[in-house]
mmCIF file of N, CA and C in Angstrom:
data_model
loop_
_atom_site.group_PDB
_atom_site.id
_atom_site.type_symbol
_atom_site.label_atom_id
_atom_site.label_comp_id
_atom_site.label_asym_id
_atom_site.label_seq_id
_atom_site.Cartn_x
_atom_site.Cartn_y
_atom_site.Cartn_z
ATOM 1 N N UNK L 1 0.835 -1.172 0.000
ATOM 2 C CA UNK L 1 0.000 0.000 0.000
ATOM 3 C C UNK L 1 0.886 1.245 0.000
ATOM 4 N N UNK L 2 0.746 2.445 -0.926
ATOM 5 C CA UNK L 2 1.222 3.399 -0.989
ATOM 6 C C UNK L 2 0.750 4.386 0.216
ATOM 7 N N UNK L 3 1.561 4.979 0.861
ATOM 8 C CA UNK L 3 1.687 5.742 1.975
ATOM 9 C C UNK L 3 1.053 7.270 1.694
ATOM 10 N N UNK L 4 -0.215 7.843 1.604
ATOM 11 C CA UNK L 4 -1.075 8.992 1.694
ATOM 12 C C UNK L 4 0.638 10.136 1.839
ATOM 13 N N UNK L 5 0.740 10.981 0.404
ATOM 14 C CA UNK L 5 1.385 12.064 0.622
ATOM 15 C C UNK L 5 1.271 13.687 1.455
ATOM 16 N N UNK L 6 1.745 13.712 2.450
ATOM 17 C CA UNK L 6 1.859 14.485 3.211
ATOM 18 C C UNK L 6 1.842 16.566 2.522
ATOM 19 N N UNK L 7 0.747 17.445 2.947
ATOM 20 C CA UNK L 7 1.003 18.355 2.191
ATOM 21 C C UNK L 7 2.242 19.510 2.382
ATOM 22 N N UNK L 8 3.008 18.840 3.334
ATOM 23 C CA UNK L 8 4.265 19.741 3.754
ATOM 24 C C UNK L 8 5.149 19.124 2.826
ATOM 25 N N UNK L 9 5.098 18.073 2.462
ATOM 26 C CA UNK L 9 5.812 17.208 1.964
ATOM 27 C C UNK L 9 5.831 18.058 -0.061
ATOM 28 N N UNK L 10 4.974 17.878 -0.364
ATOM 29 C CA UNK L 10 4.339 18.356 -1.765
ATOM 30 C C UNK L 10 4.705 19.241 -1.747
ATOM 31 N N UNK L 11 4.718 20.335 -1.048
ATOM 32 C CA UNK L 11 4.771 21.599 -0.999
ATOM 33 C C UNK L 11 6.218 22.090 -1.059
ATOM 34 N N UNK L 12 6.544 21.448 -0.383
ATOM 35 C CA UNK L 12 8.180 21.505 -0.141
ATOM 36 C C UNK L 12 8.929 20.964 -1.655
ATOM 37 N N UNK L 13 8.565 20.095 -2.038
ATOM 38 C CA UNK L 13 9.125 19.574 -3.364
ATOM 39 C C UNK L 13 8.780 20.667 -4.783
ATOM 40 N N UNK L 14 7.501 21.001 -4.543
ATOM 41 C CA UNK L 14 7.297 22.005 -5.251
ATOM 42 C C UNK L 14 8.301 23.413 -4.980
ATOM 43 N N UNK L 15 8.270 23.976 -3.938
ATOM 44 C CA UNK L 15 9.091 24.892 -3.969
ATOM 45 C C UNK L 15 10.755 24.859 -4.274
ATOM 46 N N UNK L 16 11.289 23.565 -4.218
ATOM 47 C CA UNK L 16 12.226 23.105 -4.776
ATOM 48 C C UNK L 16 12.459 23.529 -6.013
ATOM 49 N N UNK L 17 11.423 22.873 -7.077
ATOM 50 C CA UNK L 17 11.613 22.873 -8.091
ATOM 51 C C UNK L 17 11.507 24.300 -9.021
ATOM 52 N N UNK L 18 10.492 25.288 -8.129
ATOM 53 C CA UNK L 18 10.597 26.566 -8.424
ATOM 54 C C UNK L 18 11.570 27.344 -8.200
ATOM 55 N N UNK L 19 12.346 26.744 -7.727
ATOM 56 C CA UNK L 19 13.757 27.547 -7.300
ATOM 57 C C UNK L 19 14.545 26.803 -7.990
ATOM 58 N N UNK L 20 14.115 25.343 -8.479
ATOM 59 C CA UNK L 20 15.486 25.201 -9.459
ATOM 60 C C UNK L 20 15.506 25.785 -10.570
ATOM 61 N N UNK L 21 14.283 26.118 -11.064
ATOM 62 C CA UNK L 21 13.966 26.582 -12.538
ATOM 63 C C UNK L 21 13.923 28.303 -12.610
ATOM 64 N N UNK L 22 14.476 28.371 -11.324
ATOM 65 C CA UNK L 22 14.546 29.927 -11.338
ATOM 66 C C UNK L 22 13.039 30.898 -11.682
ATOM 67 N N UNK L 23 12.243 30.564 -10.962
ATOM 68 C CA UNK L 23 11.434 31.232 -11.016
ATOM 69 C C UNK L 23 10.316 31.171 -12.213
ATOM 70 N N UNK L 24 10.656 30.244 -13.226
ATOM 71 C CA UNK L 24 9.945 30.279 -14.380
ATOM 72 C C UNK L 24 8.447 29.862 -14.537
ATOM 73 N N UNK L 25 8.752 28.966 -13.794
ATOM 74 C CA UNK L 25 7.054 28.079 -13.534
ATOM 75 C C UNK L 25 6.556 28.475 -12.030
ATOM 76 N N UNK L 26 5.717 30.013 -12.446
ATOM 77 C CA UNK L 26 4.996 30.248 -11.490
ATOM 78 C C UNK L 26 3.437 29.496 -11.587
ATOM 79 N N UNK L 27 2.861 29.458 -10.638
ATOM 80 C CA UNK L 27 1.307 29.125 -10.667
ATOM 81 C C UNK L 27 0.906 30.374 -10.452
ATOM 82 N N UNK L 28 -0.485 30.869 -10.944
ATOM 83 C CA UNK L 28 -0.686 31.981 -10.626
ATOM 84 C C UNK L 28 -2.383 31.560 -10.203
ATOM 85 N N UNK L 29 -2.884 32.401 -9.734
ATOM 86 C CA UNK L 29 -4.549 32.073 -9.758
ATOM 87 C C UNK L 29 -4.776 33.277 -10.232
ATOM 88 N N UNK L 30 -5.519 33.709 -11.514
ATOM 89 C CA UNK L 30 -6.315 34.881 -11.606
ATOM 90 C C UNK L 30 -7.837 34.970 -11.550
ATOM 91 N N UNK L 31 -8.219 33.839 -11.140
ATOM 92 C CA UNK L 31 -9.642 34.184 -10.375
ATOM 93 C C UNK L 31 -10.875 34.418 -11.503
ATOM 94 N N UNK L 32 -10.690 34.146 -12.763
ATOM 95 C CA UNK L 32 -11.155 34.193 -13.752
ATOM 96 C C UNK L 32 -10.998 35.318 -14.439
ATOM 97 N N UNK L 33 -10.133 36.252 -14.590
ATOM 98 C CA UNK L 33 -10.612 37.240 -15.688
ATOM 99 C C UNK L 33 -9.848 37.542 -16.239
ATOM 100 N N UNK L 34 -9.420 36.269 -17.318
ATOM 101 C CA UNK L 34 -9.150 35.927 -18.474
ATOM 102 C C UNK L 34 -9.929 35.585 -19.114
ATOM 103 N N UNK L 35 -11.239 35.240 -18.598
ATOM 104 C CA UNK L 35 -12.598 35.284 -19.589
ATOM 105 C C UNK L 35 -13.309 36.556 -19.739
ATOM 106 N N UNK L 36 -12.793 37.537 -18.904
ATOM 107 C CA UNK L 36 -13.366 38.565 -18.710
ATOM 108 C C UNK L 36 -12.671 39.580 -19.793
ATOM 109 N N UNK L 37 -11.635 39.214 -19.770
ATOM 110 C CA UNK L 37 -10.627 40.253 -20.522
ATOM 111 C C UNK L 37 -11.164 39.489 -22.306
ATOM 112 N N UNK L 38 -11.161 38.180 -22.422
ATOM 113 C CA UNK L 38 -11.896 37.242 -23.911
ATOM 114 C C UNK L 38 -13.183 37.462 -23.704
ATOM 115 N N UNK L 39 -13.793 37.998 -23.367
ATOM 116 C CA UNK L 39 -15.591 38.461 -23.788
ATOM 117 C C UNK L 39 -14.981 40.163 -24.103
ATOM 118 N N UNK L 40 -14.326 40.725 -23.274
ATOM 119 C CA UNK L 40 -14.304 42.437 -24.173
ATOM 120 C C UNK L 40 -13.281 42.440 -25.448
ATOM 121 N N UNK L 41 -12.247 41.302 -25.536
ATOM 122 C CA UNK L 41 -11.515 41.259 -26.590
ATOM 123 C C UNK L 41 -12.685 40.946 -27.710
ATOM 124 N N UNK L 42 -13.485 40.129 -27.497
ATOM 125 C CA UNK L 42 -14.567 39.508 -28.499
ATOM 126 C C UNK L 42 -15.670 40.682 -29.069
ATOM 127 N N UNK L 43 -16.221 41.397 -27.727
ATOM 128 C CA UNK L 43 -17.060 42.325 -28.653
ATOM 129 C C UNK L 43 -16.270 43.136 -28.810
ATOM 130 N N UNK L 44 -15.205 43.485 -28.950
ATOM 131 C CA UNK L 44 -14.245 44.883 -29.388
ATOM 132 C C UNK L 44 -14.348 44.156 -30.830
ATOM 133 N N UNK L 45 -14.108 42.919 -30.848
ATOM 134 C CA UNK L 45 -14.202 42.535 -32.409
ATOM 135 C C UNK L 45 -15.400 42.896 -33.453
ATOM 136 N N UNK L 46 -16.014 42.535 -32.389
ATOM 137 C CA UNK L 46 -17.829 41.980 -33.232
ATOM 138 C C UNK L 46 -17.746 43.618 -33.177
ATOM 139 N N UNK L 47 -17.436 44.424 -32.567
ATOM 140 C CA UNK L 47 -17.912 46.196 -33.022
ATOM 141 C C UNK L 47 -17.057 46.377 -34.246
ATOM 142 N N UNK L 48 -16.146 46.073 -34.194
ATOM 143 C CA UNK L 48 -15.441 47.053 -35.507
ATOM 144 C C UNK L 48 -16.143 46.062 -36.660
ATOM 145 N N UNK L 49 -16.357 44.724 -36.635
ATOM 146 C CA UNK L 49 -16.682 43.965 -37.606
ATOM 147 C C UNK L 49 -17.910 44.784 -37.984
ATOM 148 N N UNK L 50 -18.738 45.040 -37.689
ATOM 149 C CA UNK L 50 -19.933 45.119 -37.433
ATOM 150 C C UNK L 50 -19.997 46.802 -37.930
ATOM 151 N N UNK L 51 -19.131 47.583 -37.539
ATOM 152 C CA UNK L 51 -18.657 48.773 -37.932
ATOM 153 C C UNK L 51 -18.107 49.286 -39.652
ATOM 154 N N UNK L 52 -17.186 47.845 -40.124
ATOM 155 C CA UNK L 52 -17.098 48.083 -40.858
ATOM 156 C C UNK L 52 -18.000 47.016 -42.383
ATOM 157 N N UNK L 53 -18.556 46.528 -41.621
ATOM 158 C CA UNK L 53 -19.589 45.342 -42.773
ATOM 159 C C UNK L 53 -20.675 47.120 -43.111
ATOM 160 N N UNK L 54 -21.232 48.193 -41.738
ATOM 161 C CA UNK L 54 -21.785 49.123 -42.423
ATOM 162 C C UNK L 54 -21.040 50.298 -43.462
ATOM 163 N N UNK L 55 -20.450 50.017 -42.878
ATOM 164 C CA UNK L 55 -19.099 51.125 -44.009
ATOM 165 C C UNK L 55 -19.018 50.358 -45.333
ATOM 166 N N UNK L 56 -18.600 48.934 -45.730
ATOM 167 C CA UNK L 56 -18.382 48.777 -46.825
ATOM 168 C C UNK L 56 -19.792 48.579 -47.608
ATOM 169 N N UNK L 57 -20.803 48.218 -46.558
ATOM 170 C CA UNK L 57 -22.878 48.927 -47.419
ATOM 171 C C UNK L 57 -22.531 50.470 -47.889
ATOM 172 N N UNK L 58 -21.953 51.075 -46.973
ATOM 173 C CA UNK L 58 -22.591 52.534 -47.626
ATOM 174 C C UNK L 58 -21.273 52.191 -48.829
ATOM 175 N N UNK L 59 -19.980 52.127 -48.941
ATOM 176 C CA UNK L 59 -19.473 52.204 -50.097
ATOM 177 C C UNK L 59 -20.014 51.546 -51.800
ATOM 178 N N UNK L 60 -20.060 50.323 -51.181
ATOM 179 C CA UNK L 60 -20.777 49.270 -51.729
ATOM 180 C C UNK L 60 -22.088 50.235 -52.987
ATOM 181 N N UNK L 61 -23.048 50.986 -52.485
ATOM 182 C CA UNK L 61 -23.822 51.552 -53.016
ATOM 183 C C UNK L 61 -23.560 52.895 -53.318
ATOM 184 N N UNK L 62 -22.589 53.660 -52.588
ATOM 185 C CA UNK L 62 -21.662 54.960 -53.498
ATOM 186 C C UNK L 62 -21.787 54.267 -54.778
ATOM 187 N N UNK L 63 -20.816 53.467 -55.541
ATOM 188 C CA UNK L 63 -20.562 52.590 -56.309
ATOM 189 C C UNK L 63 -21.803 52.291 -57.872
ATOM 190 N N UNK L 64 -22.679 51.991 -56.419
ATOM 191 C CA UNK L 64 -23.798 51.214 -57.376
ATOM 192 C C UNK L 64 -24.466 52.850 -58.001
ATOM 193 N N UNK L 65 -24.625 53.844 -56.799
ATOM 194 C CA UNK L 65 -25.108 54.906 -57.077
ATOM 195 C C UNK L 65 -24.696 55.932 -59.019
ATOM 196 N N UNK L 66 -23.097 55.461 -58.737
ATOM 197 C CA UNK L 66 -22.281 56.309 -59.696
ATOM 198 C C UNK L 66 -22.299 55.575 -61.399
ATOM 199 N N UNK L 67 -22.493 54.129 -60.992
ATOM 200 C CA UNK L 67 -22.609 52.919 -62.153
ATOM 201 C C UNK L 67 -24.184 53.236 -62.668
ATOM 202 N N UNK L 68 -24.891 53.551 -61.634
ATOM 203 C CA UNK L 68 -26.169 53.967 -62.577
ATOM 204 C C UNK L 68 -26.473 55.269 -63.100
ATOM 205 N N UNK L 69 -25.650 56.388 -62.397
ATOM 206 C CA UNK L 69 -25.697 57.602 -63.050
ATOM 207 C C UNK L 69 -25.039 57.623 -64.282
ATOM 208 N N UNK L 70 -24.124 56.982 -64.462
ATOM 209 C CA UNK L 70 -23.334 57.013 -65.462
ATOM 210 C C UNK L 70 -23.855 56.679 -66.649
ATOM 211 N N UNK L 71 -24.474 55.187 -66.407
ATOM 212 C CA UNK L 71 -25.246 54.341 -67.263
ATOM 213 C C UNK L 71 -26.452 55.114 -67.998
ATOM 214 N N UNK L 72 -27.118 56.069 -67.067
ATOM 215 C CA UNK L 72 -28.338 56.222 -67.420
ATOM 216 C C UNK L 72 -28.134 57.980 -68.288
ATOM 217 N N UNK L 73 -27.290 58.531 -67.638
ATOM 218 C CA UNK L 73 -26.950 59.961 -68.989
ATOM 219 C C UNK L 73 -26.628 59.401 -69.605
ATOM 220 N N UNK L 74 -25.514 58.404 -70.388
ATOM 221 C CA UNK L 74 -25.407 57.917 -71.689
ATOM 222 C C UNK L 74 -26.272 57.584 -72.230
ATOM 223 N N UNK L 75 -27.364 56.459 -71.934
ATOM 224 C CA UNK L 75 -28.785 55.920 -72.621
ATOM 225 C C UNK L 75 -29.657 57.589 -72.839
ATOM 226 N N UNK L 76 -29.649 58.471 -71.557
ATOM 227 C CA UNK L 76 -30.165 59.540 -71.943
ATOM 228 C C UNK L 76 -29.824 60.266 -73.075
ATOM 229 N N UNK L 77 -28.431 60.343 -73.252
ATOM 230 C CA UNK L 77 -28.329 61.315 -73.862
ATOM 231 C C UNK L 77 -28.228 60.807 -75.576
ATOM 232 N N UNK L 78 -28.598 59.557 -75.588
ATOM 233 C CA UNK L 78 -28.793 59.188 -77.217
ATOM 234 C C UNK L 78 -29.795 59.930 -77.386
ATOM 235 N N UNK L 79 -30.962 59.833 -76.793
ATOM 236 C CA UNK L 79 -32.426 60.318 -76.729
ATOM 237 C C UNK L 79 -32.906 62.047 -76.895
ATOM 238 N N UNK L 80 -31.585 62.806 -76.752
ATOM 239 C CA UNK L 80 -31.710 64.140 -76.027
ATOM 240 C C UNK L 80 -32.525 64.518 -77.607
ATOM 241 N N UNK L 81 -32.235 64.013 -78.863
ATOM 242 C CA UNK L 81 -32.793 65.054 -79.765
ATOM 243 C C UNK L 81 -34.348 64.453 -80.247
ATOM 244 N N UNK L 82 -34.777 63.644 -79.112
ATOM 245 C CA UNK L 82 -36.157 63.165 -79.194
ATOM 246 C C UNK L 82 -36.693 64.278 -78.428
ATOM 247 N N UNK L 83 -36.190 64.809 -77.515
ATOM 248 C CA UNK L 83 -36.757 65.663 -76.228
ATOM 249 C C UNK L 83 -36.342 65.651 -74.858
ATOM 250 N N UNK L 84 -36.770 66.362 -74.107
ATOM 251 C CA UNK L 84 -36.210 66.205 -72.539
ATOM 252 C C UNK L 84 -37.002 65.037 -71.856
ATOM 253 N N UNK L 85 -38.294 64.877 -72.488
ATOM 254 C CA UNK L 85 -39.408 64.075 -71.590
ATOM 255 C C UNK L 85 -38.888 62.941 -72.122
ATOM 256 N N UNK L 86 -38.517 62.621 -73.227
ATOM 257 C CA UNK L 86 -38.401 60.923 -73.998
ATOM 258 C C UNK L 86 -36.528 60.759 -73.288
ATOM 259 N N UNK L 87 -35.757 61.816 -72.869
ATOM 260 C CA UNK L 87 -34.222 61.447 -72.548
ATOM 261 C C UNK L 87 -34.640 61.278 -71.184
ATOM 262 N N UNK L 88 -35.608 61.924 -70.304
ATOM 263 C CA UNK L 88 -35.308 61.778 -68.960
ATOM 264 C C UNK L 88 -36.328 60.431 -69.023
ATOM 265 N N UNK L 89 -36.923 60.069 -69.665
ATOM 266 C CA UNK L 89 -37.963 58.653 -69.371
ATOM 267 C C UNK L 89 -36.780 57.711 -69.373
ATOM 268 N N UNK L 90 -35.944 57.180 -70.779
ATOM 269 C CA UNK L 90 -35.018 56.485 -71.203
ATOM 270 C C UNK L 90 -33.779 56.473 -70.117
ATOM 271 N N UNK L 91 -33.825 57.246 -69.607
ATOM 272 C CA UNK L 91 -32.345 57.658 -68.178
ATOM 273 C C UNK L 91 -33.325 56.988 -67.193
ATOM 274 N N UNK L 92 -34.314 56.770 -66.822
ATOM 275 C CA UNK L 92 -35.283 56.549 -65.121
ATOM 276 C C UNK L 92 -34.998 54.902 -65.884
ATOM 277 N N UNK L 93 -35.655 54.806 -66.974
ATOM 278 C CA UNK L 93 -35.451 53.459 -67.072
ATOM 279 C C UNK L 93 -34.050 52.567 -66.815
ATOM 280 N N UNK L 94 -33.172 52.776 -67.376
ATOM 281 C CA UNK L 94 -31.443 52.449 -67.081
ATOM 282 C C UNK L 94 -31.262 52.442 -65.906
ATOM 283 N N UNK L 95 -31.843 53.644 -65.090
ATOM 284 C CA UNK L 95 -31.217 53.482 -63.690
ATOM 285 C C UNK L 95 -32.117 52.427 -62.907
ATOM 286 N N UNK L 96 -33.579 52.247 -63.205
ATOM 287 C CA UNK L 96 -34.259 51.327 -62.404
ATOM 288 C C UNK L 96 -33.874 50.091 -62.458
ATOM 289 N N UNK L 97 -32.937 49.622 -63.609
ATOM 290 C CA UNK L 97 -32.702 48.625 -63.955
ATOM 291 C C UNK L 97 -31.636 48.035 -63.223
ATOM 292 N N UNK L 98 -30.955 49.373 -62.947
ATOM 293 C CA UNK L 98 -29.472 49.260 -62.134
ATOM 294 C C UNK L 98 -29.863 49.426 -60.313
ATOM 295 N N UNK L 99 -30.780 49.029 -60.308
ATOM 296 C CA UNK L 99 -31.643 49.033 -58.952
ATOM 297 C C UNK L 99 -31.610 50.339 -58.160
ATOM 298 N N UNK L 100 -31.672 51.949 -59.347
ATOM 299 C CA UNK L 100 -31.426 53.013 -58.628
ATOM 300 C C UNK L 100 -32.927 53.667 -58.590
ATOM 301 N N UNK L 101 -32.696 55.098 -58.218
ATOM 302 C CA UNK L 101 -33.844 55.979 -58.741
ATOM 303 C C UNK L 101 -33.617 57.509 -58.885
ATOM 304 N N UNK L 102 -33.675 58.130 -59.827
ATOM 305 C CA UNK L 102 -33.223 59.221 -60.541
ATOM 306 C C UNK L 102 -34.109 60.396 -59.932
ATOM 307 N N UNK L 103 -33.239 60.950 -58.708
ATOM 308 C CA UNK L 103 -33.959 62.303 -58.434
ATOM 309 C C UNK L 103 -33.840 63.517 -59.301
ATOM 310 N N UNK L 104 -33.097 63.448 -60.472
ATOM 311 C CA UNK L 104 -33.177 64.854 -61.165
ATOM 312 C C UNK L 104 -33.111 64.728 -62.359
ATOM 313 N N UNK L 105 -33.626 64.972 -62.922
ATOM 314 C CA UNK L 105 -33.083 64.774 -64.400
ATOM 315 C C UNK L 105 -33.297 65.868 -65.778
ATOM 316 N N UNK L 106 -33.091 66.629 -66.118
ATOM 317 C CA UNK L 106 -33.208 68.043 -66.998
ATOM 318 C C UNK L 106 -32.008 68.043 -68.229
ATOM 319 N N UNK L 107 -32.483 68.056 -69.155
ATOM 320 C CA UNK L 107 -31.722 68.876 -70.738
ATOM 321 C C UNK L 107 -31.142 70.249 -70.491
ATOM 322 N N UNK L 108 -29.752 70.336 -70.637
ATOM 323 C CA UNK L 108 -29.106 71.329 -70.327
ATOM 324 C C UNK L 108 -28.967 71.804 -71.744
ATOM 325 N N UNK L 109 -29.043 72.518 -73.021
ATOM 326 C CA UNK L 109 -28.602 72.565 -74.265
ATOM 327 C C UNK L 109 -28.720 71.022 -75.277
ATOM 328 N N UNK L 110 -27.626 70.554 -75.511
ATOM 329 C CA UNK L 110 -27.584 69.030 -76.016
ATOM 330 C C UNK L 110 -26.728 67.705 -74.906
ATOM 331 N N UNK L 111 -26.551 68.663 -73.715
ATOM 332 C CA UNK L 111 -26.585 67.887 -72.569
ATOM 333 C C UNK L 111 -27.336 67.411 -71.366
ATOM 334 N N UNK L 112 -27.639 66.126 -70.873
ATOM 335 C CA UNK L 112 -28.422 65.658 -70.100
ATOM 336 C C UNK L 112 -27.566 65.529 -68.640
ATOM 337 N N UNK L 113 -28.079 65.708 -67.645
ATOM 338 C CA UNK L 113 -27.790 65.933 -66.244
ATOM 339 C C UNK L 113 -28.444 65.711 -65.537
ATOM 340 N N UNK L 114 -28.000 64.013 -64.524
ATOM 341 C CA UNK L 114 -28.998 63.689 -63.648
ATOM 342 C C UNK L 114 -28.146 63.364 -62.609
ATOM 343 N N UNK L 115 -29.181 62.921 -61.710
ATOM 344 C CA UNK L 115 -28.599 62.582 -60.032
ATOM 345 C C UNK L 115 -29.322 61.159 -59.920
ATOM 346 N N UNK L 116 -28.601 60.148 -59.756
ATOM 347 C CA UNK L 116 -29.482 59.116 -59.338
ATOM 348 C C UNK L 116 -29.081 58.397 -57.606
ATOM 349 N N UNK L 117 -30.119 57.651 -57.101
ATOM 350 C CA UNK L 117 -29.731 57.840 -55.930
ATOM 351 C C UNK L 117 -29.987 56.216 -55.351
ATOM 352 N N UNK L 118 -29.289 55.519 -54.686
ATOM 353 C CA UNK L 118 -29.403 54.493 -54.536
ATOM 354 C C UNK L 118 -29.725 53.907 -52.296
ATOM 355 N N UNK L 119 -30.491 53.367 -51.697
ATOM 356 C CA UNK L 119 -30.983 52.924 -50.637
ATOM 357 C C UNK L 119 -29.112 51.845 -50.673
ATOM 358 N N UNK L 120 -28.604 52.415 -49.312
ATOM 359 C CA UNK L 120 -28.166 51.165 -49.157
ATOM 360 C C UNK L 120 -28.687 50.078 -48.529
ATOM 361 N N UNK L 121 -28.200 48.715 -48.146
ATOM 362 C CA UNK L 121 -28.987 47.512 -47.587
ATOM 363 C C UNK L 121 -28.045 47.932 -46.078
ATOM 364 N N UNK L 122 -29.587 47.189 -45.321
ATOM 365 C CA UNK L 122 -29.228 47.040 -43.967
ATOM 366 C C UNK L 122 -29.206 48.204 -42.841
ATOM 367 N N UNK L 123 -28.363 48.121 -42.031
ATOM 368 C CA UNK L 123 -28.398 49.405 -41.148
ATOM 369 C C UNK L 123 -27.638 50.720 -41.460
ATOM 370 N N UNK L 124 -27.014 50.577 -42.671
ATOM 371 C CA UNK L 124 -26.334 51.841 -43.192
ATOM 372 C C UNK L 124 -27.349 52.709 -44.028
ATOM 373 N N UNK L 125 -28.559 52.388 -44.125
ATOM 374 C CA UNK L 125 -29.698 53.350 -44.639
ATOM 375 C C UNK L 125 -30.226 53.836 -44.083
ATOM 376 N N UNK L 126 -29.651 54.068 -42.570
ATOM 377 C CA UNK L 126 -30.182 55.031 -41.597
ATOM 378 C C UNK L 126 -29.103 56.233 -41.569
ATOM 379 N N UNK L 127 -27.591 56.313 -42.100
ATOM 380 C CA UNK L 127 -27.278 57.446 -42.633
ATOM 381 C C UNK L 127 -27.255 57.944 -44.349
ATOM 382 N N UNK L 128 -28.808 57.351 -44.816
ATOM 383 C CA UNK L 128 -29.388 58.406 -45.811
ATOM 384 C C UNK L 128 -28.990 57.455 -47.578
ATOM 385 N N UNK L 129 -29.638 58.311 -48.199
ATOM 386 C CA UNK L 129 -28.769 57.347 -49.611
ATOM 387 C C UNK L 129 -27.561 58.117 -50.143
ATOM 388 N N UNK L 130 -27.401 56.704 -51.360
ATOM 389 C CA UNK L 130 -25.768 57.155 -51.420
ATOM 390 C C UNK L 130 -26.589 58.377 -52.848
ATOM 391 N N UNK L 131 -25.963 58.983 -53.314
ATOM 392 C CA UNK L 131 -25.897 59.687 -54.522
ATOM 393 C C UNK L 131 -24.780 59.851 -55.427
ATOM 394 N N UNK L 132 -25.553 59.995 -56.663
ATOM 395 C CA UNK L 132 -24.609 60.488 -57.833
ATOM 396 C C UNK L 132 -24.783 60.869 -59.213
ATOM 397 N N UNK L 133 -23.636 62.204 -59.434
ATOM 398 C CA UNK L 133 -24.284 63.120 -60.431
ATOM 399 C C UNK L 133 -23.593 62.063 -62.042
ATOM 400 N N UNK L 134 -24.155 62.926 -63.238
ATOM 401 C CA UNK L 134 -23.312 62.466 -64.188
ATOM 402 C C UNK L 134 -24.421 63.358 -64.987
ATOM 403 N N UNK L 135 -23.305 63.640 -66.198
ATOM 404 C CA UNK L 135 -23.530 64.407 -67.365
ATOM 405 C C UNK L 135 -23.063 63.874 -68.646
ATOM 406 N N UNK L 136 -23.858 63.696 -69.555
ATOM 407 C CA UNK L 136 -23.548 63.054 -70.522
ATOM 408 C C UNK L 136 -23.865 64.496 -71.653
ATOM 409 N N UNK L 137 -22.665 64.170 -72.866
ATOM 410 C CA UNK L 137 -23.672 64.738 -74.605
ATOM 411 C C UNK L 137 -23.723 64.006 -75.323
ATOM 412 N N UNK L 138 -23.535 64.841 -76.617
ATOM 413 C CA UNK L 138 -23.940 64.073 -77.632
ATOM 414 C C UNK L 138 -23.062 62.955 -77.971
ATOM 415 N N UNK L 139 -22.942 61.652 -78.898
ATOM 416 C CA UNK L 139 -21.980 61.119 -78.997
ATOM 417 C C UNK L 139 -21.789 60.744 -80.354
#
C-alpha cells in the first residue's frame, strides 16, 4: 500500500523545483478574468466587424449609385434630340434597372444631367442614400 502524501511534503518539493527553474514556472490564480478580458476582446471585435460590414454597405452603393448615373446619362443622352421628356424617361429606365432611382433629371442645351440615388442595404440606410451626379452629350 502506498503511503497517503503528506502536504508539507508536496509543498516543499514544489518549492524546490521553483527555485530550481529559477522562477519560471509560477502558478498563478487569476480568479477568472481571463474570460473577462476574452468576452471584451470579443465584442471589441464583433464592433469594428460590425462597424465596418456598415461602411463597406454605404461604399458598396456609393458605387452602385455612380454605375447607374453614369449608365443612365449615356442611354439619356442618345435620346436628347427626341426631347427632354423621352431622354429623362429612357435615363429613369437604365437606372431602375441598375436598382437606382433618378432624383433629377433636366436637358441642359444638347446635354443631359442627372442625379441618381441608390438605398443602401441594412443598417447603413439610416445614414441616408448614397448619390450620384453624371452628365452626358452628344456622342
Amino acid at each position: 500500500m502506498i503511503p497517503p502524501l503528506k502536504a508539507d511534503a508536496f509543498d516543499g518539493r514544489a518549492a524546490r523545483f521553483r527555485a530550481a527553474c529559477g522562477g519560471i514556472f509560477r502558478v498563478r490564480r487569476g480568479g477568472g478574468s481571463a474570460s473577462v478580458v476574452a468576452l471584451a476582446v470579443g465584442l471589441a471585435l464583433l464592433s469594428v466587424g460590425l462597424g465596418l460590414q456598415g461602411v463597406g454597405a454605404a461604399v458598396t452603393a456609393r458605387h452602385r449609385a455612380a454605375l447607374a448615373a453614369d449608365l443612365a446619362a449615356l442611354s439619356g443622352a442618345l435620346h436628347v434630340p427626341e426631347g427632354a421628356t423621352a431622354a429623362c424617361a429612357r435615363a429613369g429606365e437604365v437606372a431602375r434597372l441598375n436598382r437606382a432611382q433618378l432624383s433629377r433629371c433636366e436637358v441642359i442645351g444638347r446635354d443631359i444631367v442627372l442625379t441618381a440615388e441608390v438605398v443602401p442595404p441594412g443598417p447603413a440606410a439610416r445614414a441616408g442614400n448614397a448619390q450620384a451626379r453624371a452628365r452626358a452629350g452628344p456622342i
